[in-house]
Short mmCIF file of C-alpha atoms in Angstrom, two decimals:
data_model
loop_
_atom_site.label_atom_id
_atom_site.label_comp_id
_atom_site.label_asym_id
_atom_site.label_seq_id
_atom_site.Cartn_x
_atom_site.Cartn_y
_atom_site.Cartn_z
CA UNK A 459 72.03 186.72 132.15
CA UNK A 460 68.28 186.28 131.92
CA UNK A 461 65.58 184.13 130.83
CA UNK A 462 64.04 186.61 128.39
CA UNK A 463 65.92 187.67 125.06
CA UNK A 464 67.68 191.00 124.66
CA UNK A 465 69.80 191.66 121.86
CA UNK A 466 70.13 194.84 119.50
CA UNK A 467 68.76 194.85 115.96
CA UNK A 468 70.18 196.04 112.57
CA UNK A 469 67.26 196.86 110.48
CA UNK A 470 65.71 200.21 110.84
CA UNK A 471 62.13 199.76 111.57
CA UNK A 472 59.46 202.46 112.12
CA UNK A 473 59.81 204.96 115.48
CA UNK A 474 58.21 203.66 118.69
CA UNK A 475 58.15 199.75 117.52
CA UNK A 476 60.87 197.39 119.30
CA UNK A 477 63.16 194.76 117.10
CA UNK A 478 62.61 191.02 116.70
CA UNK A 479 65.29 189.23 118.29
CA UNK A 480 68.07 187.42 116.39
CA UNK A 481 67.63 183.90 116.97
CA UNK A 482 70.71 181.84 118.50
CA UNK A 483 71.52 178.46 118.23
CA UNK A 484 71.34 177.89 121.56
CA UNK A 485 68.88 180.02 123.93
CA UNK A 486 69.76 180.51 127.54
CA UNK A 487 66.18 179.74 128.76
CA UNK A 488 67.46 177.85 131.85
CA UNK A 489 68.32 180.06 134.84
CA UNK A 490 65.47 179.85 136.67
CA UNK A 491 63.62 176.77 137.81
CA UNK A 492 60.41 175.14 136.14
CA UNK A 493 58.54 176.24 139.26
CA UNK A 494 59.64 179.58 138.92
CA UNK A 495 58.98 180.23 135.72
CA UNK A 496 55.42 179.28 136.23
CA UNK A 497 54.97 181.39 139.50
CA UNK A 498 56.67 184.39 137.28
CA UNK A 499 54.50 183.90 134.32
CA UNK A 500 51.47 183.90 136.48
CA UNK A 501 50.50 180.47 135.83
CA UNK A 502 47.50 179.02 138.49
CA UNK A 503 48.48 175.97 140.17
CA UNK A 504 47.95 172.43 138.77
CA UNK A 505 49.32 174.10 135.50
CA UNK A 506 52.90 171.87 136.75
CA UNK A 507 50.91 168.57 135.80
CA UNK A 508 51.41 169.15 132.42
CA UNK A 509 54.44 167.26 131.85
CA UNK A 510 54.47 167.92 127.75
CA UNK A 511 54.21 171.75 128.40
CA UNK A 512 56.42 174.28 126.78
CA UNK A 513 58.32 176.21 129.90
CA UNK A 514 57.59 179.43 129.63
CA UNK A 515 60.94 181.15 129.30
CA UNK A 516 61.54 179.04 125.83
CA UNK A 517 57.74 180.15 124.86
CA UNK A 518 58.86 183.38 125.29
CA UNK A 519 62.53 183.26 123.98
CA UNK A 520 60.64 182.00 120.64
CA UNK A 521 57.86 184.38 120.57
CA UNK A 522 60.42 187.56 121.24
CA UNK A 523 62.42 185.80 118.26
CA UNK A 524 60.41 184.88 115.93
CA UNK A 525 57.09 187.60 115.99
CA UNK A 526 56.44 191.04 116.49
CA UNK A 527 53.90 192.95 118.49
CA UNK A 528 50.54 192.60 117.56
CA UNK A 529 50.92 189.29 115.98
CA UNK A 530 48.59 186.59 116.00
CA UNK A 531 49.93 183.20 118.14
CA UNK A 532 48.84 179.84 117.90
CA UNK A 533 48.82 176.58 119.61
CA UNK A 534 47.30 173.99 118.15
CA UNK A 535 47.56 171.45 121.32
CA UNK A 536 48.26 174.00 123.66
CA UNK A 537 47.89 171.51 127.03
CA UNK A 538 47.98 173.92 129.84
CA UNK A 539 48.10 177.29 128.03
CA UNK A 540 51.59 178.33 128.94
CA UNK A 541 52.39 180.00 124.84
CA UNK A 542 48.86 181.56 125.39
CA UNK A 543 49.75 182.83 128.17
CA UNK A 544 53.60 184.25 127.37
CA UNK A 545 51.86 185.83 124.24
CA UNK A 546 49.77 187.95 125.63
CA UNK A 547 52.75 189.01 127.82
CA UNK A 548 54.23 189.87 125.08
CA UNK A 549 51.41 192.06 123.41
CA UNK A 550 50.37 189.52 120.88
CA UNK A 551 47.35 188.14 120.18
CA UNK A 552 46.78 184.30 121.38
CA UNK A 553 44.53 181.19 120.21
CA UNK A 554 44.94 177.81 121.12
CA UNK A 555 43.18 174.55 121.17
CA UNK A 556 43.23 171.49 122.90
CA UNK A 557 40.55 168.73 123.35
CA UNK A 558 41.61 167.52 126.95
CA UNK A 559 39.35 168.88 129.36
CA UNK A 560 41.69 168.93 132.07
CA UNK A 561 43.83 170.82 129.68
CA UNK A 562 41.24 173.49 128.52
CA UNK A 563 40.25 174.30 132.41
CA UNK A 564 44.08 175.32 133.25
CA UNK A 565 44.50 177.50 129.45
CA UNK A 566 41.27 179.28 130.06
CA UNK A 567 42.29 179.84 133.63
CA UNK A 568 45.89 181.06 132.30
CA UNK A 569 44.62 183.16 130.20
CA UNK A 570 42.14 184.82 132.84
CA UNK A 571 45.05 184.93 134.58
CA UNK A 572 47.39 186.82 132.28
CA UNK A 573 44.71 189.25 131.38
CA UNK A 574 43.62 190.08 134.68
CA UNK A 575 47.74 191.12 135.21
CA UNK A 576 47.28 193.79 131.97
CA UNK A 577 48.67 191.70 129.74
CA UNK A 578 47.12 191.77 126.07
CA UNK A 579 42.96 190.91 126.22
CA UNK A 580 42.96 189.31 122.76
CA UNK A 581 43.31 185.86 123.92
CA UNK A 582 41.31 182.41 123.58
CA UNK A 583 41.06 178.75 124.30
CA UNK A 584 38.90 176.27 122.44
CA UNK A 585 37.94 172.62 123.47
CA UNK A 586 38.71 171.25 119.83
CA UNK A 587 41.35 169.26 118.19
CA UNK A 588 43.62 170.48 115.69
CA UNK A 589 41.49 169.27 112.63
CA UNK A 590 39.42 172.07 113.58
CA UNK A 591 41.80 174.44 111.56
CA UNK A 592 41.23 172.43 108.07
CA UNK A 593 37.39 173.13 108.47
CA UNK A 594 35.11 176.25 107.46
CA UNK A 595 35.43 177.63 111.41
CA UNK A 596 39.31 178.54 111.14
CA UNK A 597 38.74 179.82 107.34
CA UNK A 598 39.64 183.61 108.66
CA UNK A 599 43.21 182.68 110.10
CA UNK A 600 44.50 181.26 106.96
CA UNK A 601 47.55 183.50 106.39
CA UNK A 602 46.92 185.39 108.87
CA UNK A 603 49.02 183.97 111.60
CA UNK A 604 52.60 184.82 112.45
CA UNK A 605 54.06 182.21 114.90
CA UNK A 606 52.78 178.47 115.47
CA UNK A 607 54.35 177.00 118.60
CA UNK A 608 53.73 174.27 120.04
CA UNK A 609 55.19 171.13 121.64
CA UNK A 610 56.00 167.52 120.86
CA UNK A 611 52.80 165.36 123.12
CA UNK A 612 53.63 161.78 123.82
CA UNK A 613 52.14 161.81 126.62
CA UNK A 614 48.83 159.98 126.96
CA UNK A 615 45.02 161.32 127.05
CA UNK A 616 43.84 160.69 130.30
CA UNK A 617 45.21 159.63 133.88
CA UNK A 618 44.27 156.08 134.40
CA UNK A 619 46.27 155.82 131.02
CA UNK A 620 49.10 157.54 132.33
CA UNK A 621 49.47 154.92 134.68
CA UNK A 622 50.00 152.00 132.30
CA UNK A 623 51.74 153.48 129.91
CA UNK A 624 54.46 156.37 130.14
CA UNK A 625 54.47 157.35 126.82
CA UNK A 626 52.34 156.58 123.64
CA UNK A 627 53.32 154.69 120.64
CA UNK A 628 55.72 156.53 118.63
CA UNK A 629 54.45 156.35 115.62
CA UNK A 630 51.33 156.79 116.49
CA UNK A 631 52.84 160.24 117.85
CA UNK A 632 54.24 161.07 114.51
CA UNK A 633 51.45 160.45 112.64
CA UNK A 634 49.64 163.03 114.60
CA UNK A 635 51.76 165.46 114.36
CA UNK A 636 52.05 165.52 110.64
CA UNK A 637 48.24 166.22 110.34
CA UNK A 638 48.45 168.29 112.94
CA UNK A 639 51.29 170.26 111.05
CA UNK A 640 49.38 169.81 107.97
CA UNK A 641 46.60 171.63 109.36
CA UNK A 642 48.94 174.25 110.60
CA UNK A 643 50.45 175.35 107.28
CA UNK A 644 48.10 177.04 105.45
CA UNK A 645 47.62 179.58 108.58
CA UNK A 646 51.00 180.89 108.13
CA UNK A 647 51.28 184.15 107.05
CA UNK A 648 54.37 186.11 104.66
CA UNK A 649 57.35 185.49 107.07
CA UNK A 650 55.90 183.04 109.41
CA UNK A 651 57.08 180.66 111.72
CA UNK A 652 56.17 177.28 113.12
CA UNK A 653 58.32 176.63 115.78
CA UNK A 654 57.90 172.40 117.11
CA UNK A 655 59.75 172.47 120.87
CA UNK A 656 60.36 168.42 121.74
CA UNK A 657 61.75 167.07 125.35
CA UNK A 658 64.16 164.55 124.87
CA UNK A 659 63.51 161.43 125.46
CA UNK A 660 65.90 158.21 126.18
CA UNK A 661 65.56 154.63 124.81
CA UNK A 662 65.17 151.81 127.77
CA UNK A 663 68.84 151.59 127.67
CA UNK A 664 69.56 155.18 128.51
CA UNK A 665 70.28 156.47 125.19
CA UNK A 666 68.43 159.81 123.74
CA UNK A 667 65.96 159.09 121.14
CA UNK A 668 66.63 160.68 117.57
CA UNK A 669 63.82 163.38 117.85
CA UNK A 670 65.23 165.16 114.65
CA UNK A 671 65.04 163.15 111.94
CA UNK A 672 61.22 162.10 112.05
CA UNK A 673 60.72 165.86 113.58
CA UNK A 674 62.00 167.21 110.17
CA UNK A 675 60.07 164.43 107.98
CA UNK A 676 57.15 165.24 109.65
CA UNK A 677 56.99 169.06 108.78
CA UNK A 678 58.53 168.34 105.04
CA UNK A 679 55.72 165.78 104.70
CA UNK A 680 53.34 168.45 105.89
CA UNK A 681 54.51 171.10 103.26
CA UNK A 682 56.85 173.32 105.25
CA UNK A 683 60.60 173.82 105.11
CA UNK A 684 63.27 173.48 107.92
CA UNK A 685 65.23 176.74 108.28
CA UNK A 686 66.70 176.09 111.75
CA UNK A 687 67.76 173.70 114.48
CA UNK A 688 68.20 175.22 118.10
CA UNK A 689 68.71 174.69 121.43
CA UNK A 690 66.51 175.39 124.46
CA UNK A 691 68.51 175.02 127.58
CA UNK A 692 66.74 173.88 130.82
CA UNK A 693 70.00 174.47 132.70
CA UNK A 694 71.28 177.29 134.27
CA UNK A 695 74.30 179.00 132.68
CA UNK A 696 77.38 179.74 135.54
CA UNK A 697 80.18 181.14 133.80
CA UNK A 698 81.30 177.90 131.68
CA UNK A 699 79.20 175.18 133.78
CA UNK A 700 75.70 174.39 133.45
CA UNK A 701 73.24 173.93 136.51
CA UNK A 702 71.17 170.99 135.92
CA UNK A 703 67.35 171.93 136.93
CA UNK A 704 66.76 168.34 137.27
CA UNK A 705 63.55 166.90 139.28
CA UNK A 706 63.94 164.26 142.14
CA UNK A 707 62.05 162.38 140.05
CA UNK A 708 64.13 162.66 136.94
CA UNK A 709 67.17 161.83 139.99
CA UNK A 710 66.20 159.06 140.97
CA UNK A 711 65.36 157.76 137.43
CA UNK A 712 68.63 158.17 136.47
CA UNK A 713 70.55 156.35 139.34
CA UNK A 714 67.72 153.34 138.06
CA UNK A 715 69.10 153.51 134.56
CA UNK A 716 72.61 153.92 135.98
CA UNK A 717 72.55 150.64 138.00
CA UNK A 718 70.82 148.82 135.21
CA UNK A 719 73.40 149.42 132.62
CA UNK A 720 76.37 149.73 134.81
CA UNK A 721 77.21 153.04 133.38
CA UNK A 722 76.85 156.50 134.59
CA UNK A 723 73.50 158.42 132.70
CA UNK A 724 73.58 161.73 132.28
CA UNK A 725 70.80 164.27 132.56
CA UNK A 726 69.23 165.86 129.69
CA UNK A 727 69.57 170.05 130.23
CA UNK A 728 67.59 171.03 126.97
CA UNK A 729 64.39 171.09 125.11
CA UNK A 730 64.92 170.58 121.18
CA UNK A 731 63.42 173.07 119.13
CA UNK A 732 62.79 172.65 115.17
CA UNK A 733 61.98 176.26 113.00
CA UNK A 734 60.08 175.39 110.36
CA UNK A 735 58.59 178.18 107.37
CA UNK A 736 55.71 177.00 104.75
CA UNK A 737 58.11 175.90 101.73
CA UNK A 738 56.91 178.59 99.15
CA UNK A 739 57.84 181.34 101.57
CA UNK A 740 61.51 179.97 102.59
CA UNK A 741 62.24 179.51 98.66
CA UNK A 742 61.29 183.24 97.82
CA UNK A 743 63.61 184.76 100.81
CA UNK A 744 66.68 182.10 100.00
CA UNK A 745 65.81 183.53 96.11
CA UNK A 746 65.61 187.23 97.22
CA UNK A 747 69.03 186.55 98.89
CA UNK A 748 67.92 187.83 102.46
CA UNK A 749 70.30 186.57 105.01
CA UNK A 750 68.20 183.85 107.23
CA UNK A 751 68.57 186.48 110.38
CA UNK A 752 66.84 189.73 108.71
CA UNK A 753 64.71 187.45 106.64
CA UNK A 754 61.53 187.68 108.86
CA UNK A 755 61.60 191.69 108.83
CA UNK A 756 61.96 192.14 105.17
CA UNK A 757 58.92 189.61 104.50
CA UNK A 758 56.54 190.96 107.10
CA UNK A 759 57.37 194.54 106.32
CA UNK A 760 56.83 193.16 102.65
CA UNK A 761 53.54 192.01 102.55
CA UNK A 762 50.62 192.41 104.22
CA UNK A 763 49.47 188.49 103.29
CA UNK A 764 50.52 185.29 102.58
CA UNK A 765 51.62 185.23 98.68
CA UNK A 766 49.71 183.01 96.90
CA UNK A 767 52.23 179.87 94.80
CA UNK A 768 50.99 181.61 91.14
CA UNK A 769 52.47 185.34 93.05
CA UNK A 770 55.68 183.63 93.26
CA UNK A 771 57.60 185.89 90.29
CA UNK A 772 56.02 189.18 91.85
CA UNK A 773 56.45 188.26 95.56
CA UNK A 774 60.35 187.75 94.86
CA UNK A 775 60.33 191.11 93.08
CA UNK A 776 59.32 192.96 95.95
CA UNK A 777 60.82 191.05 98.64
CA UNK A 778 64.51 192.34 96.75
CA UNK A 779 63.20 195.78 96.17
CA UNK A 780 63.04 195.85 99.76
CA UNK A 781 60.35 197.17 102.41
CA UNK A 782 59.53 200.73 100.28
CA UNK A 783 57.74 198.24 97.83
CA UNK A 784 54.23 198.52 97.27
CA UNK A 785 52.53 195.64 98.76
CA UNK A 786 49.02 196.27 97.78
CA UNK A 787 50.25 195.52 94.20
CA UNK A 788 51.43 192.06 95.15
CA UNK A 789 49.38 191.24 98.25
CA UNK A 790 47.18 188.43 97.43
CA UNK A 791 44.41 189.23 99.79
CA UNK A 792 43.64 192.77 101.21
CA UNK A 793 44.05 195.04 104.73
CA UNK A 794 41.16 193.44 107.39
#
């Protein structure tokens, strides 16, 4: 068993083009080490500091999943750069922003990295935030993107920060991340994904935070539907066992908790991730009666754009009459 996805796919689609992997509810993204799933991936050192960062074998597990080649990526707080980076692996296109300096060094140098190994060129990196995609200069990715993933950032802004304060306020956190989603949603294109990735994260007395339930609020306050709930694994997968990939440092935390509570603590040996769709688009596949799995091929081979809300009657029409419809007659914007 391996890191990256391979699995066989029942929809015929066009000669010379590879399937979209089936998602699972739990991915096997575990059975190599953090450190060697950056030295695989290419990543330059320091890129291990990011302690928010979406491993690359579950960047990849999602983008094999949930795009196709050629599709456009994006990361709106992409810290280090590692979905950049496993996108253009992948022979997709990549954008990402984050407005951490420290942050935008190791994604540009990522990226540099990953195309200097022949991996896809069309790549990029810009020192912004993510309100940058509600104004005039992200106006030519709206519906044009086919994957948004990105990762759940509590951690704080700067190091001397760090050093007071582990994490940031919570709701402060969540708050963010419903603009940020906000900002997100309109990029989405027909059959598009926004895929959140959280690390868990345990309450002073040991037990796991409820990630979920504000997760979920906070992308149906931001317009977009939940269509699945899955599970990353960080462990390794022998036979029926797991192999915990756990840090000293995580160790040592752990036997802290332990001897504070007087019970044993157990490590966390996942990452959760939340699949989210924009809300229009889920309701016209669960209309058309596409099974959740095949959904994503039928829409993208579908339409070439996002359906506008007033196409809603015509987009459901085509999306049962299958991928022989004519999608110029129901596209709502036109081949670029």
């Amino acid at each position: 068993m391996t890191d990256r996805p391979t699995s066989p796919w029942p929809v015929p689609l066009p000669q010379g083009e590879k399937p979209p992997i089936p998602s699972l509810s739990v991915w096997p993204t575990g059975q190599t080490d953090p450190a060697t799933q950056l030295r695989e991936a290419g990543c330059v050192p320091g890129t291990e500091t990011d302690t928010d960062l979406i491993p690359p074998a579950i960047a990849a597990y999602a983008i094999a999943t949930y795009t196709r080649p050629g599709d456009l990526v994006v990361d709106p707080d992409c810290g280090a750069g590692t979905v950049l980076a496993e996108a253009l692996h992948a022979g997709r296109r990549a954008f990402g922003l984050t407005a951490r300096s420290r942050w935008w060094t190791l994604a540009r140098a990522n990226i540099a990295a990953a195309k200097a190994s022949g991996a896809w060129r069309d790549g990029a990196v810009l020192d912004a935030r993510p309100q940058m995609l509600a104004t005039i200069r992200a106006v030519g990715l709206v519906g044009r993107v086919g994957l948004v993933l990105t990762a759940l950032r509590t951690a704080p802004d700067d190091l001397g920060e760090r050093t007071a304060s582990p994490d940031r306020d919570p709701a402060a956190v969540i708050n963010e991340l419903v603009a940020t989603l906000a900002y997100c949603e309109p990029l989405l294109g027909s059959g598009g994904h926004l895929v959140l990735v959280a690390r868990p994260r345990r309450h002073p007395d040991g037990c796991l935070v409820d990630l979920t339930t504000p997760l979920i609020a906070a992308g149906t306050s931001a317009g977009l539907a939940p269509v699945d709930r899955c599970i990353a694994l960080t462990a390794g997968l022998r036979g029926s066992r797991l192999v915990n990939r756990a840090s000293l440092a995580d160790r040592r935390a752990a036997r802290v908790r332990a001897a504070g509570a007087g019970t044993p603590v157990t490590f966390t040996a996942h990452h959760e991730v939340l699949v989210f769709q924009a809300a229009n688009g889920a309701e016209l596949a669960a209309v058309a009666g596409i099974p959740r799995r095949i959904r994503m091929v039928h829409a993208r081979t579908a339409f070439v754009d996002r359906p506008t809300r007033t196409s809603a009657r015509r987009a459901v029409a085509c999306v049962s009459a299958g991928p022989a419809a004519d999608v110029r007659r129901i596209s709502s914007g036109r081949w670029r």
